[in-house]
């Protein structure tokens, strides 16, 4: 397996994956192999924060059987899944000019919306790079309904990877006649905010 580059590790950290969690995967002493990450038992997470547990539970990434004598193989596989997910997430973001065009406003006004104490736009920044805006927060020429209350859930928006997974993952608690929806689609349908807020708060609390 090729070595994981330092730029890849930096991307994970910038999108909310804790360095200690990355080190744990690389050490690969306690993480089970051949188990889907959403099915890992709670007892395997004693050293992880609730956010890191959320990363494992939310994702779909799975690990394969490690070759004999390579205890770090499964951890590196999971890291590669996370790296690829982060790359896709970044590639699906809009820049400031696009966001201004979507909202029909100036770039200065759009930037103000994301830098306010109580923001109504969600942005991420990778190092000194320009702001990026996850595309899931837009529908048509506006932001999705009730985005602002979610941005105020303590700790949720601080972890871009977990936040994006949360917004885009179908949840059985958001059931409709046509099946379960992800929080983003639930809000786009203008359905009640309360169940989404409960799920968001549960995710942060762990």
XYZ file of C-alpha atoms in Angstrom:
206
model
C 0.000 0.000 0.000
C 1.339 3.463 -0.927
C 2.280 5.821 1.859
C -0.268 8.402 2.951
C 1.025 11.905 2.152
C 1.328 14.684 4.712
C -0.990 16.860 2.585
C -3.673 14.191 2.962
C -3.272 14.186 6.740
C -3.469 17.983 6.819
C -6.705 17.864 4.807
C -8.240 15.453 7.319
C -7.250 17.667 10.239
C -8.579 20.807 8.532
C -11.930 19.091 7.987
C -12.255 18.054 11.612
C -10.531 14.695 12.044
C -8.498 14.835 15.255
C -4.752 14.104 14.960
C -5.018 11.612 17.841
C -7.683 9.705 15.908
C -5.458 9.593 12.816
C -2.584 8.331 14.941
C -4.867 5.666 16.418
C -5.753 4.403 12.948
C -2.128 4.356 11.887
C -1.131 2.469 15.032
C -4.032 0.070 14.418
C -3.854 -1.626 17.795
C -7.489 -1.405 18.899
C -9.576 -0.871 15.768
C -11.250 -4.090 14.573
C -10.842 -5.211 10.966
C -13.425 -6.559 8.517
C -16.235 -4.647 10.272
C -18.285 -1.788 8.706
C -17.391 1.342 10.616
C -21.017 2.156 11.484
C -21.258 -1.220 13.253
C -18.224 -0.930 15.510
C -19.154 -1.596 19.157
C -19.041 1.264 21.633
C -16.427 -0.596 23.650
C -13.961 -0.041 20.831
C -14.293 3.733 21.204
C -13.036 4.251 24.730
C -10.243 6.539 23.550
C -12.324 8.472 21.011
C -14.256 11.694 21.412
C -17.971 11.794 20.522
C -17.087 13.559 17.255
C -14.699 10.778 16.292
C -17.326 8.180 17.149
C -19.630 10.165 14.858
C -17.102 9.845 12.054
C -17.064 6.080 12.455
C -20.816 5.720 12.808
C -21.839 8.107 10.059
C -19.772 6.824 7.254
C -20.168 3.796 5.071
C -16.462 3.254 4.829
C -15.437 -0.265 5.655
C -12.145 -1.979 6.275
C -10.891 -5.254 4.848
C -8.953 -8.127 6.306
C -5.394 -7.089 7.022
C -2.586 -9.099 5.417
C -0.784 -11.308 7.900
C 1.810 -9.373 9.851
C 0.492 -5.929 8.883
C -1.447 -4.559 11.848
C -1.659 -1.094 10.297
C -3.329 -2.163 7.065
C -6.966 -1.710 8.140
C -6.293 1.688 9.695
C -4.660 2.902 6.508
C -7.625 1.646 4.481
C -10.023 3.602 6.655
C -7.772 6.653 6.417
C -7.794 6.362 2.627
C -11.588 6.188 2.649
C -11.690 9.323 4.808
C -9.175 11.104 2.584
C -11.188 10.323 -0.538
C -14.395 11.456 1.140
C -12.739 14.732 2.151
C -11.476 15.300 -1.397
C -14.965 14.734 -2.805
C -16.432 17.049 -0.185
C -14.020 19.838 -1.133
C -14.626 19.295 -4.854
C -18.374 19.772 -4.299
C -17.988 23.109 -2.541
C -18.730 26.474 -4.140
C -16.379 29.425 -4.033
C -17.428 32.888 -2.886
C -18.143 34.158 -6.399
C -20.486 31.245 -7.102
C -22.300 31.716 -3.796
C -22.789 35.423 -4.507
C -24.219 34.517 -7.913
C -26.555 31.886 -6.407
C -27.898 34.299 -3.801
C -28.001 37.305 -6.142
C -25.812 39.408 -3.870
C -22.305 40.824 -3.751
C -19.294 38.811 -2.644
C -18.815 41.152 0.316
C -22.395 40.602 1.470
C -22.104 36.847 1.040
C -18.908 36.789 3.086
C -20.581 38.816 5.812
C -23.350 36.211 6.048
C -20.814 33.526 6.944
C -18.655 35.620 9.306
C -21.463 36.950 11.496
C -21.678 35.879 15.134
C -24.914 34.096 14.200
C -24.115 33.092 10.615
C -26.704 32.231 8.022
C -24.176 30.687 5.612
C -21.786 27.812 6.292
C -18.210 28.024 5.065
C -14.965 26.183 5.636
C -11.405 27.365 5.140
C -8.402 25.163 4.430
C -5.380 26.966 5.805
C -4.963 30.303 4.065
C -7.067 29.270 1.079
C -10.263 31.163 0.107
C -13.543 30.278 1.764
C -15.407 27.220 0.515
C -19.163 26.707 0.851
C -20.571 23.143 0.906
C -23.112 22.919 -1.890
C -25.663 20.957 0.158
C -26.718 24.155 1.962
C -28.224 25.638 -1.209
C -31.420 24.918 -3.080
C -32.251 26.978 -6.117
C -31.303 30.588 -5.443
C -31.384 30.394 -1.636
C -30.103 28.463 1.338
C -32.081 25.509 2.621
C -34.803 26.351 5.169
C -33.743 26.498 8.824
C -30.017 26.329 8.145
C -29.246 29.062 10.670
C -30.474 27.181 13.799
C -28.305 24.218 12.849
C -25.254 26.457 12.569
C -25.876 27.473 16.177
C -25.765 23.892 17.536
C -22.663 24.015 19.671
C -19.811 22.048 18.124
C -21.623 20.787 15.011
C -20.398 23.267 12.412
C -16.873 23.101 13.837
C -16.387 19.674 12.261
C -17.010 20.002 8.509
C -16.726 16.296 7.727
C -19.171 15.182 10.410
C -21.548 18.064 9.659
C -21.653 17.258 5.953
C -22.118 13.546 6.607
C -24.929 14.339 8.995
C -26.730 16.586 6.523
C -26.436 14.121 3.639
C -27.042 10.771 5.385
C -30.545 9.311 5.386
C -31.937 8.838 8.862
C -34.767 6.528 9.913
C -36.027 9.213 12.292
C -36.793 11.409 9.281
C -39.297 9.074 7.685
C -41.817 10.046 5.017
C -44.260 8.046 2.917
C -41.529 7.771 0.306
C -38.890 6.566 2.749
C -36.276 8.065 5.035
C -34.713 11.399 4.140
C -31.407 13.002 5.003
C -31.621 16.187 7.118
C -30.843 18.343 4.094
C -33.699 16.935 2.010
C -36.043 16.954 5.007
C -35.490 20.695 5.405
C -35.762 21.329 1.660
C -39.224 19.723 1.844
C -40.021 22.361 4.509
C -40.738 19.681 7.115
C -40.451 20.474 10.856
C -37.040 21.483 12.149
C -37.445 19.825 15.587
C -36.435 16.236 14.683
C -33.372 17.457 12.792
C -32.328 19.569 15.766
C -32.704 16.575 18.088
C -30.520 14.451 15.831
C -27.921 17.208 15.566
C -27.768 17.656 19.325
C -27.540 13.898 19.865
C -24.632 13.735 17.414
C -22.713 16.450 19.235
C -23.365 14.944 22.660
C -22.393 11.516 21.370
